Amino acid sequence: MTIETSSPAETEAVAAELAVRLEPGDVVLVSGELGSGKTTFVRGACRALGVESVVTSPTYTVGQVYAGSDGREIAHLDLYRIDSLAGEDPALLDDYLTPERIGFVEWPAPGEPSIERATARVRIDHAGGDRRVLHVT
């Protein structure tokens, strides 16, 4: 599915539509260029899952776990600063992407071979100004 949005709010709305279909254990891989709206997408999904706290990119911390309003946990990872998982703790992904959590992974390429439960893949492309093209598979 390909969807064009023309504002951050529209990008968040697309994410919300996807999020309501997710179950614990599902993982969504979110890729795109710098500034394309990956964190905006994850924020929209988190809001739909009941997260009320601030949702920011965990680029420097690798991951963050949020509590949804219904008690579900949502994991948000950003692998931008990781070239390969070869030199990382083998449990890095497992610490966040558990069967009890819904997970979102920005810049997933380094971890993709190790992520077995990818339910959806989202690629976000710049389309000029605030417009974005979202490819959801």
GROMACS .gro file of N, CA and C in nm:
model
  411
    1MET      N    1   0.085  -0.116   0.000
    1MET     CA    2   0.000   0.000   0.000
    1MET      C    3   0.090   0.124   0.000
    2THR      N    4   0.058   0.221  -0.081
    2THR     CA    5   0.131   0.347  -0.088
    2THR      C    6   0.034   0.461  -0.057
    3ILE      N    7   0.074   0.546   0.038
    3ILE     CA    8  -0.010   0.658   0.081
    3ILE      C    9   0.073   0.784   0.081
    4GLU      N   10   0.017   0.892   0.026
    4GLU     CA   11   0.085   1.021   0.032
    4GLU      C   12   0.020   1.106   0.141
    5THR      N   13   0.104   1.166   0.225
    5THR     CA   14   0.054   1.256   0.329
    5THR      C   15   0.110   1.394   0.304
    6SER      N   16   0.042   1.496   0.357
    6SER     CA   17   0.089   1.633   0.334
    6SER      C   18   0.113   1.709   0.463
    7SER      N   19   0.118   1.637   0.576
    7SER     CA   20   0.148   1.701   0.704
    7SER      C   21   0.190   1.595   0.804
    8PRO      N   22   0.261   1.635   0.909
    8PRO     CA   23   0.295   1.539   1.014
    8PRO      C   24   0.169   1.475   1.075
    9ALA      N   25   0.063   1.551   1.090
    9ALA     CA   26  -0.060   1.496   1.147
    9ALA      C   27  -0.117   1.385   1.059
   10GLU      N   28  -0.109   1.401   0.928
   10GLU     CA   29  -0.158   1.296   0.838
   10GLU      C   30  -0.069   1.172   0.847
   11THR      N   31   0.062   1.192   0.860
   11THR     CA   32   0.153   1.079   0.876
   11THR      C   33   0.121   1.004   1.005
   12GLU      N   34   0.096   1.077   1.113
   12GLU     CA   35   0.059   1.015   1.240
   12GLU      C   36  -0.072   0.938   1.226
   13ALA      N   37  -0.167   0.992   1.149
   13ALA     CA   38  -0.296   0.925   1.131
   13ALA      C   39  -0.280   0.791   1.058
   14VAL      N   40  -0.193   0.787   0.958
   14VAL     CA   41  -0.166   0.661   0.888
   14VAL      C   42  -0.108   0.559   0.986
   15ALA      N   43  -0.016   0.604   1.070
   15ALA     CA   44   0.045   0.516   1.170
   15ALA      C   45  -0.060   0.465   1.267
   16ALA      N   46  -0.152   0.552   1.307
   16ALA     CA   47  -0.257   0.513   1.401
   16ALA      C   48  -0.344   0.403   1.342
   17GLU      N   49  -0.374   0.413   1.212
   17GLU     CA   50  -0.455   0.311   1.146
   17GLU      C   51  -0.386   0.175   1.150
   18LEU      N   52  -0.255   0.175   1.129
   18LEU     CA   53  -0.179   0.051   1.136
   18LEU      C   54  -0.174  -0.001   1.280
   19ALA      N   55  -0.150   0.089   1.375
   19ALA     CA   56  -0.129   0.050   1.514
   19ALA      C   57  -0.247  -0.024   1.575
   20VAL      N   58  -0.368   0.016   1.541
   20VAL     CA   59  -0.485  -0.048   1.603
   20VAL      C   60  -0.500  -0.194   1.563
   21ARG      N   61  -0.429  -0.236   1.460
   21ARG     CA   62  -0.434  -0.377   1.416
   21ARG      C   63  -0.321  -0.460   1.476
   22LEU      N   64  -0.229  -0.395   1.548
   22LEU     CA   65  -0.113  -0.467   1.601
   22LEU      C   66  -0.146  -0.540   1.731
   23GLU      N   67  -0.077  -0.652   1.749
   23GLU     CA   68  -0.092  -0.734   1.870
   23GLU      C   69   0.044  -0.746   1.938
   24PRO      N   70   0.046  -0.776   2.066
   24PRO     CA   71   0.175  -0.799   2.133
   24PRO      C   72   0.258  -0.901   2.055
   25GLY      N   73   0.386  -0.872   2.042
   25GLY     CA   74   0.478  -0.957   1.967
   25GLY      C   75   0.501  -0.906   1.825
   26ASP      N   76   0.412  -0.820   1.775
   26ASP     CA   77   0.429  -0.764   1.641
   26ASP      C   78   0.540  -0.660   1.641
   27VAL      N   79   0.615  -0.655   1.531
   27VAL     CA   80   0.722  -0.558   1.514
   27VAL      C   81   0.705  -0.488   1.380
   28VAL      N   82   0.717  -0.355   1.381
   28VAL     CA   83   0.706  -0.275   1.260
   28VAL      C   84   0.843  -0.213   1.233
   29LEU      N   85   0.896  -0.238   1.114
   29LEU     CA   86   1.026  -0.182   1.074
   29LEU      C   87   1.000  -0.053   0.996
   30VAL      N   88   1.062   0.057   1.040
   30VAL     CA   89   1.036   0.188   0.980
   30VAL      C   90   1.167   0.245   0.925
   31SER      N   91   1.172   0.263   0.793
   31SER     CA   92   1.294   0.315   0.732
   31SER      C   93   1.263   0.440   0.649
   32GLY      N   94   1.369   0.512   0.617
   32GLY     CA   95   1.358   0.634   0.539
   32GLY      C   96   1.480   0.720   0.566
   33GLU      N   97   1.495   0.825   0.484
   33GLU     CA   98   1.608   0.916   0.500
   33GLU      C   99   1.596   0.994   0.630
   34LEU      N  100   1.707   1.059   0.667
   34LEU     CA  101   1.702   1.150   0.782
   34LEU      C  102   1.592   1.253   0.760
   35GLY      N  103   1.514   1.278   0.862
   35GLY     CA  104   1.410   1.380   0.855
   35GLY      C  105   1.288   1.342   0.774
   36SER      N  106   1.275   1.216   0.738
   36SER     CA  107   1.161   1.176   0.655
   36SER      C  108   1.032   1.159   0.735
   37GLY      N  109   1.043   1.145   0.866
   37GLY     CA  110   0.922   1.132   0.946
   37GLY      C  111   0.907   0.999   1.017
   38LYS      N  112   1.016   0.926   1.033
   38LYS     CA  113   1.009   0.796   1.099
   38LYS      C  114   0.957   0.810   1.243
   39THR      N  115   1.014   0.902   1.318
   39THR     CA  116   0.970   0.920   1.457
   39THR      C  117   0.828   0.977   1.461
   40THR      N  118   0.793   1.061   1.367
   40THR     CA  119   0.655   1.111   1.359
   40THR      C  120   0.559   0.994   1.340
   41PHE      N  121   0.596   0.901   1.254
   41PHE     CA  122   0.514   0.783   1.231
   41PHE      C  123   0.499   0.703   1.360
   42VAL      N  124   0.611   0.675   1.426
   42VAL     CA  125   0.607   0.597   1.550
   42VAL      C  126   0.525   0.671   1.656
   43ARG      N  127   0.540   0.802   1.663
   43ARG     CA  128   0.462   0.881   1.761
   43ARG      C  129   0.312   0.863   1.738
   44GLY      N  130   0.269   0.868   1.613
   44GLY     CA  131   0.128   0.849   1.582
   44GLY      C  132   0.078   0.712   1.622
   45ALA      N  133   0.161   0.611   1.599
   45ALA     CA  134   0.124   0.475   1.639
   45ALA      C  135   0.116   0.464   1.790
   46CYS      N  136   0.214   0.522   1.858
   46CYS     CA  137   0.215   0.516   2.005
   46CYS      C  138   0.093   0.586   2.064
   47ARG      N  139   0.056   0.699   2.008
   47ARG     CA  140  -0.064   0.771   2.056
   47ARG      C  141  -0.188   0.683   2.042
   48ALA      N  142  -0.200   0.614   1.928
   48ALA     CA  143  -0.314   0.526   1.905
   48ALA      C  144  -0.315   0.408   2.002
   49LEU      N  145  -0.197   0.371   2.051
   49LEU     CA  146  -0.186   0.261   2.147
   49LEU      C  147  -0.194   0.310   2.291
   50GLY      N  148  -0.223   0.438   2.309
   50GLY     CA  149  -0.247   0.491   2.442
   50GLY      C  150  -0.128   0.549   2.514
   51VAL      N  151  -0.017   0.568   2.445
   51VAL     CA  152   0.101   0.629   2.508
   51VAL      C  153   0.076   0.778   2.525
   52GLU      N  154   0.087   0.826   2.647
   52GLU     CA  155   0.065   0.968   2.674
   52GLU      C  156   0.195   1.044   2.697
   53SER      N  157   0.304   0.974   2.721
   53SER     CA  158   0.432   1.041   2.745
   53SER      C  159   0.492   1.090   2.614
   54VAL      N  160   0.596   1.170   2.625
   54VAL     CA  161   0.664   1.225   2.507
   54VAL      C  162   0.731   1.111   2.431
   55VAL      N  163   0.712   1.109   2.300
   55VAL     CA  164   0.774   1.007   2.214
   55VAL      C  165   0.878   1.077   2.128
   56THR      N  166   1.004   1.046   2.153
   56THR     CA  167   1.114   1.104   2.076
   56THR      C  168   1.202   0.993   2.022
   57SER      N  169   1.287   1.027   1.929
   57SER     CA  170   1.377   0.927   1.871
   57SER      C  171   1.479   0.882   1.975
   58PRO      N  172   1.492   0.751   1.994
   58PRO     CA  173   1.591   0.701   2.090
   58PRO      C  174   1.729   0.680   2.026
   59THR      N  175   1.769   0.769   1.937
   59THR     CA  176   1.895   0.754   1.864
   59THR      C  177   2.013   0.732   1.957
   60TYR      N  178   2.021   0.806   2.064
   60TYR     CA  179   2.138   0.797   2.152
   60TYR      C  180   2.123   0.693   2.261
   61THR      N  181   2.003   0.644   2.283
   61THR     CA  182   1.982   0.543   2.386
   61THR      C  183   1.948   0.408   2.329
   62VAL      N  184   1.935   0.395   2.201
   62VAL     CA  185   1.899   0.277   2.124
   62VAL      C  186   1.751   0.240   2.140
   63GLY      N  187   1.700   0.240   2.261
   63GLY     CA  188   1.561   0.199   2.277
   63GLY      C  189   1.492   0.265   2.393
   64GLN      N  190   1.360   0.264   2.384
   64GLN     CA  191   1.274   0.318   2.488
   64GLN      C  192   1.151   0.228   2.495
   65VAL      N  193   1.100   0.209   2.615
   65VAL     CA  194   0.977   0.133   2.632
   65VAL      C  195   0.873   0.226   2.692
   66TYR      N  196   0.757   0.230   2.627
   66TYR     CA  197   0.646   0.315   2.671
   66TYR      C  198   0.532   0.229   2.722
   67ALA      N  199   0.455   0.284   2.813
   67ALA     CA  200   0.336   0.216   2.862
   67ALA      C  201   0.214   0.271   2.791
   68GLY      N  202   0.134   0.181   2.734
   68GLY     CA  203   0.009   0.221   2.674
   68GLY      C  204  -0.099   0.229   2.781
   69SER      N  205  -0.211   0.289   2.748
   69SER     CA  206  -0.317   0.310   2.846
   69SER      C  207  -0.382   0.181   2.893
   70ASP      N  208  -0.375   0.076   2.813
   70ASP     CA  209  -0.436  -0.051   2.852
   70ASP      C  210  -0.337  -0.148   2.916
   71GLY      N  211  -0.220  -0.097   2.952
   71GLY     CA  212  -0.119  -0.181   3.017
   71GLY      C  213  -0.021  -0.245   2.920
   72ARG      N  214  -0.049  -0.238   2.790
   72ARG     CA  215   0.047  -0.293   2.694
   72ARG      C  216   0.172  -0.207   2.692
   73GLU      N  217   0.285  -0.270   2.663
   73GLU     CA  218   0.409  -0.196   2.648
   73GLU      C  219   0.443  -0.186   2.500
   74ILE      N  220   0.503  -0.071   2.465
   74ILE     CA  221   0.545  -0.046   2.328
   74ILE      C  222   0.694  -0.017   2.329
   75ALA      N  223   0.771  -0.093   2.252
   75ALA     CA  224   0.915  -0.072   2.241
   75ALA      C  225   0.945   0.010   2.116
   76HIS      N  226   1.035   0.107   2.131
   76HIS     CA  227   1.074   0.194   2.020
   76HIS      C  228   1.226   0.192   2.013
   77LEU      N  229   1.280   0.135   1.907
   77LEU     CA  230   1.425   0.127   1.890
   77LEU      C  231   1.469   0.211   1.772
   78ASP      N  232   1.591   0.257   1.777
   78ASP     CA  233   1.653   0.332   1.669
   78ASP      C  234   1.794   0.278   1.652
   79LEU      N  235   1.819   0.210   1.540
   79LEU     CA  236   1.949   0.146   1.517
   79LEU      C  237   2.041   0.230   1.429
   80TYR      N  238   2.013   0.360   1.418
   80TYR     CA  239   2.091   0.448   1.331
   80TYR      C  240   2.240   0.445   1.361
   81ARG      N  241   2.278   0.443   1.484
   81ARG     CA  242   2.419   0.452   1.523
   81ARG      C  243   2.487   0.316   1.530
   82ILE      N  244   2.418   0.212   1.490
   82ILE     CA  245   2.474   0.077   1.494
   82ILE      C  246   2.499   0.029   1.351
   83ASP      N  247   2.624  -0.001   1.320
   83ASP     CA  248   2.657  -0.051   1.186
   83ASP      C  249   2.621  -0.198   1.169
   84SER      N  250   2.641  -0.272   1.279
   84SER     CA  251   2.618  -0.416   1.276
   84SER      C  252   2.590  -0.462   1.417
   85LEU      N  253   2.513  -0.567   1.430
   85LEU     CA  254   2.487  -0.623   1.563
   85LEU      C  255   2.600  -0.718   1.606
   86ALA      N  256   2.696  -0.740   1.517
   86ALA     CA  257   2.804  -0.833   1.547
   86ALA      C  258   2.881  -0.796   1.673
   87GLY      N  259   2.905  -0.667   1.696
   87GLY     CA  260   2.980  -0.625   1.813
   87GLY      C  261   2.894  -0.585   1.931
   88GLU      N  262   2.763  -0.605   1.919
   88GLU     CA  263   2.671  -0.565   2.024
   88GLU      C  264   2.635  -0.682   2.115
   89ASP      N  265   2.576  -0.651   2.227
   89ASP     CA  266   2.524  -0.754   2.317
   89ASP      C  267   2.424  -0.838   2.239
   90PRO      N  268   2.440  -0.969   2.239
   90PRO     CA  269   2.348  -1.056   2.163
   90PRO      C  270   2.201  -1.039   2.203
   91ALA      N  271   2.177  -0.991   2.324
   91ALA     CA  272   2.039  -0.975   2.371
   91ALA      C  273   1.983  -0.836   2.345
   92LEU      N  274   2.057  -0.751   2.273
   92LEU     CA  275   2.013  -0.612   2.253
   92LEU      C  276   1.869  -0.604   2.203
   93LEU      N  277   1.838  -0.673   2.095
   93LEU     CA  278   1.702  -0.668   2.042
   93LEU      C  279   1.604  -0.741   2.132
   94ASP      N  280   1.646  -0.854   2.185
   94ASP     CA  281   1.558  -0.934   2.269
   94ASP      C  282   1.516  -0.861   2.396
   95ASP      N  283   1.599  -0.770   2.445
   95ASP     CA  284   1.563  -0.693   2.564
   95ASP      C  285   1.444  -0.602   2.538
   96TYR      N  286   1.424  -0.562   2.415
   96TYR     CA  287   1.316  -0.471   2.378
   96TYR      C  288   1.201  -0.541   2.306
   97LEU      N  289   1.235  -0.625   2.210
   97LEU     CA  290   1.134  -0.687   2.124
   97LEU      C  291   1.092  -0.821   2.184
   98THR      N  292   1.001  -0.813   2.278
   98THR     CA  293   0.953  -0.933   2.347
   98THR      C  294   0.816  -0.973   2.293
   99PRO      N  295   0.774  -1.097   2.318
   99PRO     CA  296   0.641  -1.140   2.274
   99PRO      C  297   0.527  -1.062   2.341
  100GLU      N  298   0.556  -0.994   2.451
  100GLU     CA  299   0.453  -0.918   2.523
  100GLU      C  300   0.440  -0.774   2.474
  101ARG      N  301   0.534  -0.727   2.395
  101ARG     CA  302   0.535  -0.587   2.351
  101ARG      C  303   0.508  -0.574   2.203
  102ILE      N  304   0.456  -0.458   2.166
  102ILE     CA  305   0.450  -0.418   2.026
  102ILE      C  306   0.577  -0.337   2.002
  103GLY      N  307   0.648  -0.366   1.895
  103GLY     CA  308   0.776  -0.300   1.871
  103GLY      C  309   0.780  -0.219   1.741
  104PHE      N  310   0.855  -0.109   1.746
  104PHE     CA  311   0.882  -0.027   1.629
  104PHE      C  312   1.033  -0.008   1.622
  105VAL      N  313   1.091  -0.032   1.506
  105VAL     CA  314   1.236  -0.020   1.489
  105VAL      C  315   1.265   0.076   1.374
  106GLU      N  316   1.325   0.191   1.409
  106GLU     CA  317   1.372   0.285   1.307
  106GLU      C  318   1.511   0.243   1.262
  107TRP      N  319   1.545   0.271   1.138
  107TRP     CA  320   1.675   0.233   1.081
  107TRP      C  321   1.700   0.084   1.107
  108PRO      N  322   1.611  -0.004   1.064
  108PRO     CA  323   1.619  -0.145   1.104
  108PRO      C  324   1.726  -0.229   1.036
  109ALA      N  325   1.791  -0.181   0.932
  109ALA     CA  326   1.881  -0.264   0.851
  109ALA      C  327   1.982  -0.347   0.932
  110PRO      N  328   2.053  -0.288   1.031
  110PRO     CA  329   2.151  -0.371   1.103
  110PRO      C  330   2.088  -0.488   1.179
  111GLY      N  331   1.966  -0.473   1.222
  111GLY     CA  332   1.902  -0.578   1.301
  111GLY      C  333   1.805  -0.664   1.225
  112GLU      N  334   1.773  -0.625   1.103
  112GLU     CA  335   1.668  -0.695   1.028
  112GLU      C  336   1.688  -0.846   1.018
  113PRO      N  337   1.810  -0.895   0.994
  113PRO     CA  338   1.826  -1.041   0.987
  113PRO      C  339   1.792  -1.112   1.118
  114SER      N  340   1.798  -1.040   1.229
  114SER     CA  341   1.770  -1.100   1.360
  114SER      C  342   1.627  -1.077   1.407
  115ILE      N  343   1.551  -0.997   1.334
  115ILE     CA  344   1.413  -0.966   1.375
  115ILE      C  345   1.320  -1.063   1.302
  116GLU      N  346   1.270  -1.160   1.377
  116GLU     CA  347   1.189  -1.265   1.318
  116GLU      C  348   1.041  -1.230   1.311
  117ARG      N  349   0.996  -1.137   1.391
  117ARG     CA  350   0.852  -1.111   1.401
  117ARG      C  351   0.810  -0.982   1.331
  118ALA      N  352   0.875  -0.947   1.220
  118ALA     CA  353   0.838  -0.825   1.149
  118ALA      C  354   0.700  -0.843   1.086
  119THR      N  355   0.604  -0.769   1.138
  119THR     CA  356   0.466  -0.777   1.090
  119THR      C  357   0.443  -0.683   0.973
  120ALA      N  358   0.510  -0.568   0.977
  120ALA     CA  359   0.494  -0.468   0.871
  120ALA      C  360   0.626  -0.396   0.849
  121ARG      N  361   0.643  -0.350   0.727
  121ARG     CA  362   0.758  -0.268   0.690
  121ARG      C  363   0.705  -0.137   0.634
  122VAL      N  364   0.760  -0.027   0.684
  122VAL     CA  365   0.717   0.105   0.639
  122VAL      C  366   0.839   0.179   0.588
  123ARG      N  367   0.833   0.227   0.465
  123ARG     CA  368   0.940   0.313   0.412
  123ARG      C  369   0.876   0.449   0.385
  124ILE      N  370   0.942   0.553   0.435
  124ILE     CA  371   0.890   0.689   0.419
  124ILE      C  372   0.986   0.768   0.331
  125ASP      N  373   0.932   0.826   0.225
  125ASP     CA  374   1.012   0.905   0.132
  125ASP      C  375   0.966   1.051   0.136
  126HIS      N  376   1.064   1.143   0.126
  126HIS     CA  377   1.033   1.286   0.111
  126HIS      C  378   0.964   1.306  -0.023
  127ALA      N  379   0.865   1.396  -0.026
  127ALA     CA  380   0.798   1.427  -0.152
  127ALA      C  381   0.788   1.579  -0.170
  128GLY      N  382   0.873   1.654  -0.098
  128GLY     CA  383   0.873   1.800  -0.107
  128GLY      C  384   0.791   1.863   0.003
  129GLY      N  385   0.847   1.962   0.069
  129GLY     CA  386   0.777   2.029   0.179
  129GLY      C  387   0.743   1.931   0.290
  130ASP      N  388   0.620   1.936   0.338
  130ASP     CA  389   0.575   1.844   0.442
  130ASP      C  390   0.516   1.716   0.384
  131ARG      N  391   0.518   1.702   0.252
  131ARG     CA  392   0.460   1.583   0.191
  131ARG      C  393   0.553   1.465   0.204
  132ARG      N  394   0.493   1.350   0.230
  132ARG     CA  395   0.566   1.225   0.240
  132ARG      C  396   0.491   1.117   0.165
  133VAL      N  397   0.566   1.019   0.115
  133VAL     CA  398   0.506   0.900   0.055
  133VAL      C  399   0.542   0.784   0.146
  134LEU      N  400   0.438   0.717   0.196
  134LEU     CA  401   0.457   0.605   0.287
  134LEU      C  402   0.426   0.476   0.211
  135HIS      N  403   0.520   0.385   0.215
  135HIS     CA  404   0.504   0.252   0.153
  135HIS      C  405   0.491   0.154   0.268
  136VAL      N  406   0.374   0.092   0.280
  136VAL     CA  407   0.349  -0.001   0.390
  136VAL      C  408   0.327  -0.140   0.332
  137THR      N  409   0.411  -0.233   0.376
  137THR     CA  410   0.396  -0.373   0.331
  137THR      C  411   0.393  -0.465   0.451
   0.00000   0.00000   0.00000
